[in-house]
mmCIF file of C-alpha atoms in Angstrom:
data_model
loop_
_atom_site.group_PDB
_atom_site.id
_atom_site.type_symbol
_atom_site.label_atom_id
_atom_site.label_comp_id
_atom_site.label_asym_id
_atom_site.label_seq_id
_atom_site.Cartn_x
_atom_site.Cartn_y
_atom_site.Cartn_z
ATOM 1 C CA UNK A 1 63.233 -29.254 3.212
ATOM 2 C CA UNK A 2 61.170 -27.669 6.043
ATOM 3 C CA UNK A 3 57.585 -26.966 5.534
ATOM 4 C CA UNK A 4 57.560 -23.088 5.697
ATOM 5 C CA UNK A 5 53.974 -22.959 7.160
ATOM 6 C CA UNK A 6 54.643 -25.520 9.131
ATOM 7 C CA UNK A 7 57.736 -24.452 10.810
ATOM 8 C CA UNK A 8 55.928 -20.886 11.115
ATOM 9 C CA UNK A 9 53.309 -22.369 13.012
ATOM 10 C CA UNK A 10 55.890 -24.396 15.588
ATOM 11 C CA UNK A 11 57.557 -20.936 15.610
ATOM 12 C CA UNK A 12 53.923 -18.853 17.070
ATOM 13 C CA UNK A 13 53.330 -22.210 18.917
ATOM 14 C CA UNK A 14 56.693 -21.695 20.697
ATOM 15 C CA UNK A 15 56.802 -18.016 20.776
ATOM 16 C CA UNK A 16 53.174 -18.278 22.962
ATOM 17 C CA UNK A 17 54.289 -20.578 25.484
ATOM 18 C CA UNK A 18 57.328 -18.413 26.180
ATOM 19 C CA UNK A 19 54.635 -15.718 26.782
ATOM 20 C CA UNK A 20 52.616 -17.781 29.133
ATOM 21 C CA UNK A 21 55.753 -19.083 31.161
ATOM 22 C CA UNK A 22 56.602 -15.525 31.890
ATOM 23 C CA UNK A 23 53.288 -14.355 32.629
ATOM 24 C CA UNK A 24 53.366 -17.200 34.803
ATOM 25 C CA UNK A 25 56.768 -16.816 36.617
ATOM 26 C CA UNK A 26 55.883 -12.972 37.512
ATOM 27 C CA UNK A 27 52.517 -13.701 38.586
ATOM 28 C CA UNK A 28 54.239 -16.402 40.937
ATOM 29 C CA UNK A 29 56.949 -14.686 42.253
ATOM 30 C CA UNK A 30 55.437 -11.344 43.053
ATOM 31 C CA UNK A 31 57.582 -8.463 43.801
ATOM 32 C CA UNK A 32 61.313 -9.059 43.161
ATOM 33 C CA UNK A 33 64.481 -7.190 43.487
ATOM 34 C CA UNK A 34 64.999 -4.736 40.563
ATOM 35 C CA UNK A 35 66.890 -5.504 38.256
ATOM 36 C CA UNK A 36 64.158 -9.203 38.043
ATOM 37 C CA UNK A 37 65.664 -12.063 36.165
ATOM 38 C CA UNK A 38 64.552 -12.485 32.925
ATOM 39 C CA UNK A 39 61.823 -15.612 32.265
ATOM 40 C CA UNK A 40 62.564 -16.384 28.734
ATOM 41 C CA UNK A 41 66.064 -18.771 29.434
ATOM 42 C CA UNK A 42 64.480 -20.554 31.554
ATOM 43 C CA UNK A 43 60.863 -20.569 29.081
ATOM 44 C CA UNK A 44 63.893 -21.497 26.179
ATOM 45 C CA UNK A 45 65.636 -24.029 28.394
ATOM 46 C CA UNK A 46 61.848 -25.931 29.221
ATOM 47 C CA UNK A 47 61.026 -25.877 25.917
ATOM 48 C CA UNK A 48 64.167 -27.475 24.288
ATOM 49 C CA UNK A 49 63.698 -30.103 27.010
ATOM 50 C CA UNK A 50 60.403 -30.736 25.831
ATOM 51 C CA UNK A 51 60.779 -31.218 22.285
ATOM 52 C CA UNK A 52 63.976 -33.532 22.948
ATOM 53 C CA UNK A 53 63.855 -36.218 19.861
ATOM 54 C CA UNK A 54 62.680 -39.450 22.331
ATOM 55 C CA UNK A 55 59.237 -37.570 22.938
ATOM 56 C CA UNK A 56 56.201 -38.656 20.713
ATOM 57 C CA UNK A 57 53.455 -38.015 23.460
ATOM 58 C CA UNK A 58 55.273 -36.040 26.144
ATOM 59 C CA UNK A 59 55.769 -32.881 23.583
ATOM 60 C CA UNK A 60 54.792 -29.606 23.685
ATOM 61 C CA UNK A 61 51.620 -30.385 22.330
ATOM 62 C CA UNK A 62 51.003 -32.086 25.972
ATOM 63 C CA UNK A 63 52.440 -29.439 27.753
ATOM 64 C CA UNK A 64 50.055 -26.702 26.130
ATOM 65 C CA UNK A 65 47.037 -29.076 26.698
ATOM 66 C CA UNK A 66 47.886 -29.622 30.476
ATOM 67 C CA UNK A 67 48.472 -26.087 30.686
ATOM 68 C CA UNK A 68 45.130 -25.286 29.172
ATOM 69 C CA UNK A 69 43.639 -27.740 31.255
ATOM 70 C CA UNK A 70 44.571 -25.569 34.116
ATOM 71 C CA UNK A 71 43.147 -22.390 32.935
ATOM 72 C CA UNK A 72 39.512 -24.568 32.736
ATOM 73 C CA UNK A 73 40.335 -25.568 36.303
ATOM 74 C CA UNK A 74 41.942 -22.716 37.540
ATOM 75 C CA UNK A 75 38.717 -21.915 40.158
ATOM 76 C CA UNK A 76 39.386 -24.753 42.074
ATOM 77 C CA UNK A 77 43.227 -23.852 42.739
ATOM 78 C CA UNK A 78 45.178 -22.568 45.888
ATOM 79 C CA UNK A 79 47.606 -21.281 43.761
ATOM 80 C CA UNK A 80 46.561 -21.285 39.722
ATOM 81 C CA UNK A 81 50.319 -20.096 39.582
ATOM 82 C CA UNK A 82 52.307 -22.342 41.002
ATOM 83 C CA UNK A 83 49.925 -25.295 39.627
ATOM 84 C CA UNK A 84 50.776 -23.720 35.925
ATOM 85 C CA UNK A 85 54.684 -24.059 37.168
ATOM 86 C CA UNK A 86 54.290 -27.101 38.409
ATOM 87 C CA UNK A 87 52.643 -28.448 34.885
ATOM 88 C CA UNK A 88 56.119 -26.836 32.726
ATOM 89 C CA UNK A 89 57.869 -28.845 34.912
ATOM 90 C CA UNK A 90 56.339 -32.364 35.499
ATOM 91 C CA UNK A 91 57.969 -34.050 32.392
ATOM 92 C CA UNK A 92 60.809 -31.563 31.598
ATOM 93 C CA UNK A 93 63.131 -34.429 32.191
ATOM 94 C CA UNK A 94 62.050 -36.976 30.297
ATOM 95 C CA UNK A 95 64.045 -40.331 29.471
ATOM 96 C CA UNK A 96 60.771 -43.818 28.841
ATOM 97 C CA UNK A 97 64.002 -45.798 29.751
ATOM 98 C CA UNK A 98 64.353 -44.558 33.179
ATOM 99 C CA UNK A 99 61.955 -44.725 36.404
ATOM 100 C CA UNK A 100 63.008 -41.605 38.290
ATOM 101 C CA UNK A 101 61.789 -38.730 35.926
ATOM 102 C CA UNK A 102 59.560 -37.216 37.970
ATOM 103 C CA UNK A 103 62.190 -37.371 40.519
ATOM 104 C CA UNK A 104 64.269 -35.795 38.589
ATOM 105 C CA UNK A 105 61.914 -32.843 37.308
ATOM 106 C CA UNK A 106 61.425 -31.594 40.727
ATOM 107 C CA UNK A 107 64.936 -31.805 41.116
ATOM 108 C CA UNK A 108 65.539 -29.506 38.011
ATOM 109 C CA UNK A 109 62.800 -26.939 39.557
ATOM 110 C CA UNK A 110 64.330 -26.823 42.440
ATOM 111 C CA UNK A 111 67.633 -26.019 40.942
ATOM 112 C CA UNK A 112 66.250 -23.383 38.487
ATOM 113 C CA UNK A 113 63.133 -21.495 40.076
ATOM 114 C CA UNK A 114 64.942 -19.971 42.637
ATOM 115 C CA UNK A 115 67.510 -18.902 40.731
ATOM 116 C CA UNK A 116 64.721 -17.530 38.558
ATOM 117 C CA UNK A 117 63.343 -15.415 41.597
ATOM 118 C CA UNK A 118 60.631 -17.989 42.627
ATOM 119 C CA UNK A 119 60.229 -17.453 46.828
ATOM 120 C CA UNK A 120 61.400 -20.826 48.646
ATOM 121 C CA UNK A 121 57.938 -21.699 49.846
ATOM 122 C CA UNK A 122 56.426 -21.516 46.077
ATOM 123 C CA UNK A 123 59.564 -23.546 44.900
ATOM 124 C CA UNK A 124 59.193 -26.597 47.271
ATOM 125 C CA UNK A 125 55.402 -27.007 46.456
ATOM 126 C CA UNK A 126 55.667 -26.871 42.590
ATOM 127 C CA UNK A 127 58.275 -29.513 43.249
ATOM 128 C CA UNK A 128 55.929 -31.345 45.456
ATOM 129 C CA UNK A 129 53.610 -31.227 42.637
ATOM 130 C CA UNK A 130 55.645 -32.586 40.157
ATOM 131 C CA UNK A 131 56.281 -35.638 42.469
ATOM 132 C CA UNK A 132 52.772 -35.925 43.146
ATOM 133 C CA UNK A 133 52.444 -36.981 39.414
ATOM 134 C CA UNK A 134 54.106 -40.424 40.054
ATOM 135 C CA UNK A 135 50.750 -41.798 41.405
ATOM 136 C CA UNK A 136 48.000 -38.962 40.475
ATOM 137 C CA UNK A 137 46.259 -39.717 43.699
ATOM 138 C CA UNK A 138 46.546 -36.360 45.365
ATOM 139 C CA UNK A 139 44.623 -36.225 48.634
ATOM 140 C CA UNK A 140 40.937 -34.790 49.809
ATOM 141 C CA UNK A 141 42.139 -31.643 50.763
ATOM 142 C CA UNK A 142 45.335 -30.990 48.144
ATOM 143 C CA UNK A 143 42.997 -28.214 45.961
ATOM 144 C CA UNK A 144 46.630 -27.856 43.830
ATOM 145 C CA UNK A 145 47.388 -31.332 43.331
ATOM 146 C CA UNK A 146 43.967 -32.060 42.301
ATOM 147 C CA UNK A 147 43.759 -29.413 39.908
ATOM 148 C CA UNK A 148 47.394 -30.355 38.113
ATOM 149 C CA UNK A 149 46.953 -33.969 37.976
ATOM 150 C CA UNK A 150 43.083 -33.716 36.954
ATOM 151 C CA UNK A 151 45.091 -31.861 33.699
ATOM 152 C CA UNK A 152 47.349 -34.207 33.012
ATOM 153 C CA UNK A 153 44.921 -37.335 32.918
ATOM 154 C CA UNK A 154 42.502 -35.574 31.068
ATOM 155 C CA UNK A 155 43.955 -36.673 27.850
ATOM 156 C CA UNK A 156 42.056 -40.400 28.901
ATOM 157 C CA UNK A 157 39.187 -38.569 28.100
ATOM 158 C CA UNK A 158 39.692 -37.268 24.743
ATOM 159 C CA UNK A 159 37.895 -37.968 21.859
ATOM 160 C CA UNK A 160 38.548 -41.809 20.231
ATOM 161 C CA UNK A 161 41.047 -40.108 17.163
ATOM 162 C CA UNK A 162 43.027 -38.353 20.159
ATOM 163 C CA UNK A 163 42.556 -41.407 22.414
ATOM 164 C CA UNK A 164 44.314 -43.615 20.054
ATOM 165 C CA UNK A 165 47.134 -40.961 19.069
ATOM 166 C CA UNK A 166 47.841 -40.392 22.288
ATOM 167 C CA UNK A 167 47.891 -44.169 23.513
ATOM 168 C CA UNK A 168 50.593 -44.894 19.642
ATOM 169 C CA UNK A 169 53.198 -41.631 21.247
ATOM 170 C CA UNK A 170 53.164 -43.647 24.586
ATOM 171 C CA UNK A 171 53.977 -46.958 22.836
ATOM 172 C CA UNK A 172 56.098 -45.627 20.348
ATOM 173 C CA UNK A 173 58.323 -43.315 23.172
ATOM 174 C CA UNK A 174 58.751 -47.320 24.560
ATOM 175 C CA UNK A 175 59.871 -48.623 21.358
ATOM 176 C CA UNK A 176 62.679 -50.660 22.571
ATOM 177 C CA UNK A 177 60.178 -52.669 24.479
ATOM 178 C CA UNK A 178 59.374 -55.802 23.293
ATOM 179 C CA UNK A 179 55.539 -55.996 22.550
ATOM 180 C CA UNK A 180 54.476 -58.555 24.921
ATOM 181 C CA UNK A 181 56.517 -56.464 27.411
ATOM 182 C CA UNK A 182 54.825 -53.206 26.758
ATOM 183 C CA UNK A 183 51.570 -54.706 26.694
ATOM 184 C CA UNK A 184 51.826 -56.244 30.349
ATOM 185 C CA UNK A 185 52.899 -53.080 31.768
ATOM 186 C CA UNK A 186 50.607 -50.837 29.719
ATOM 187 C CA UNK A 187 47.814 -53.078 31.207
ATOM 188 C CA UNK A 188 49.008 -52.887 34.866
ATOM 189 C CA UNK A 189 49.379 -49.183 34.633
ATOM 190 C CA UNK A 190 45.776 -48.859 33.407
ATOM 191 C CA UNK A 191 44.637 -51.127 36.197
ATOM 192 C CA UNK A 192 46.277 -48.669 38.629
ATOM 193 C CA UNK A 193 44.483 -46.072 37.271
ATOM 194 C CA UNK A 194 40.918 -47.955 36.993
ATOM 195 C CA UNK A 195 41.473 -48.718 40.282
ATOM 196 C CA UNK A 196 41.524 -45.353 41.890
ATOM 197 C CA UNK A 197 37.830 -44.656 43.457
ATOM 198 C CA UNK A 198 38.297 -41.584 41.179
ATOM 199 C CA UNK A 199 40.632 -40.333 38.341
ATOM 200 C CA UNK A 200 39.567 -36.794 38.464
ATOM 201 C CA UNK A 201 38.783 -34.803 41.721
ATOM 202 C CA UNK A 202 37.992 -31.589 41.074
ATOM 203 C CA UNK A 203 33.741 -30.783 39.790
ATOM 204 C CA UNK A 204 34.810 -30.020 36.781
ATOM 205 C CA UNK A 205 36.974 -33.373 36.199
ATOM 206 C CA UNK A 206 34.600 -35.660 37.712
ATOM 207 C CA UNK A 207 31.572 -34.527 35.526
ATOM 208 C CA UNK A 208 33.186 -33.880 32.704
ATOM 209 C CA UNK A 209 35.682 -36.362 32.271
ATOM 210 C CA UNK A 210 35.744 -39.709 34.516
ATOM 211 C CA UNK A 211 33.090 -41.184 32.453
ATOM 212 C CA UNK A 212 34.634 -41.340 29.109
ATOM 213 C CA UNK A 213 38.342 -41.723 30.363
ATOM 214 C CA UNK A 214 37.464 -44.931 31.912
ATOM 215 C CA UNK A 215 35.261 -46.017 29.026
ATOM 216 C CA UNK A 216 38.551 -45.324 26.925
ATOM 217 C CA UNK A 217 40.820 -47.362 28.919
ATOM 218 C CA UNK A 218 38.520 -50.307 29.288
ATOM 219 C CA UNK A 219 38.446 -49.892 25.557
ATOM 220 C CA UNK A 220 42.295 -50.070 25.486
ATOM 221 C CA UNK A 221 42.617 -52.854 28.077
ATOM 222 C CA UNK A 222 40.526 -55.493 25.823
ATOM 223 C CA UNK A 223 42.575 -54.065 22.607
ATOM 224 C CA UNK A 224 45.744 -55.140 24.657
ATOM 225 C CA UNK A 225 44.480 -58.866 25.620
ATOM 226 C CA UNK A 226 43.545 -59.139 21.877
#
């Protein structure tokens, strides 16, 4: 049987980030036609996607973290809007088996933002966005892209207890990878990251945050030769 308290708190958890998607979409989309499409399918329709049963990290505990992560950042944004977009929809398809989510994410916000009254200019950067979370190496002058992927890496520089949950959702959303398998590309994907000149490019990020994220994953790279 459920936990009562515990399904009451998914429940507020839930009901919240509807609230903040809408907030978001109108904000975004400015002045529409009357009657405006509703937000909430499209808030329901993210949110099933995101607690799909193959997700241990990539939940809606991520999304509301990235999401917050963007309110702390929000100053150093073009568009705090479309970056908040953007963040619902950078793992809303989400299958560890296959290479081309990200692909495939941008693809679904393309399909469904206009539809939800998004303008076609907004629409084709929060898709550019999502894309740009393949590498996380947005460039000098992309305020946005700096801004979303400095929230989604910021995880790397949570606390040890958080470090380690996070880093046994990745491996267990791969658990149909052999071990010596995971390892060796857990390894080379924190060598891609160590070897950016800088995981976080906004102020905030880079004072706050590079230190301890690469501490973290140096720590994780000698648990994985082990």
């Amino acid at each position: 049987m459920a936990d009562p308290l515990e399904t009451a708190t998914t429940r507020d958890v839930l009901d919240s980030l509807r609230t903040r998607f809408a907030r978001t979409l109108e904000a975004a989309r400015g002045p529409v036609p009357s009657p405006s499409p509703d937000p909430l399918p499209y808030a329901d329709d993210l949110l099933r996607r995101w607690q799909e049963p193959q997700r241990h990290y990539h939940t809606v505990t991520h999304l509301t973290a990235v999401l917050d992560r963007i309110d702390t950042l929000q100053e150093y944004a073009d568009d705090p809007d479309v970056v908040r977009l953007a963040a619902w929809f950078h793992d809303a398809v989400y299958l560890p088996d296959r290479s081309e989510n990200e692909d495939r994410s941008a693809r679904l916000a393309e399909r469904a933002l206009p539809e939800a009254g998004l303008p076609d200019a907004k629409t084709a950067e929060v898709a550019r966005l999502v894309r740009l979370t393949v590498s996380h190496d947005p460039a000098d002058d992309d305020r946005d892209g700096q801004v979303l992927c400095d929230a989604d890496l910021a995880i790397l520089a949570a606390p040890p207890s958080a470090y380690a949950a996070y880093a046994a959702g990745v491996r267990e959303e791969y658990h149909f990878v052999p071990n010596d398998v995971f390892r060796e590309g857990r390894a080379a994907v924190l060598r891609q990251l160590l070897g950016l000149p800088r995981l976080f490019r906004t102020p905030h990020g880079a004072k706050e945050w590079e230190a301890t994220a690469r501490y973290n994953m140096r720590a994780e790279l000698d648990l994985l030769s082990i």
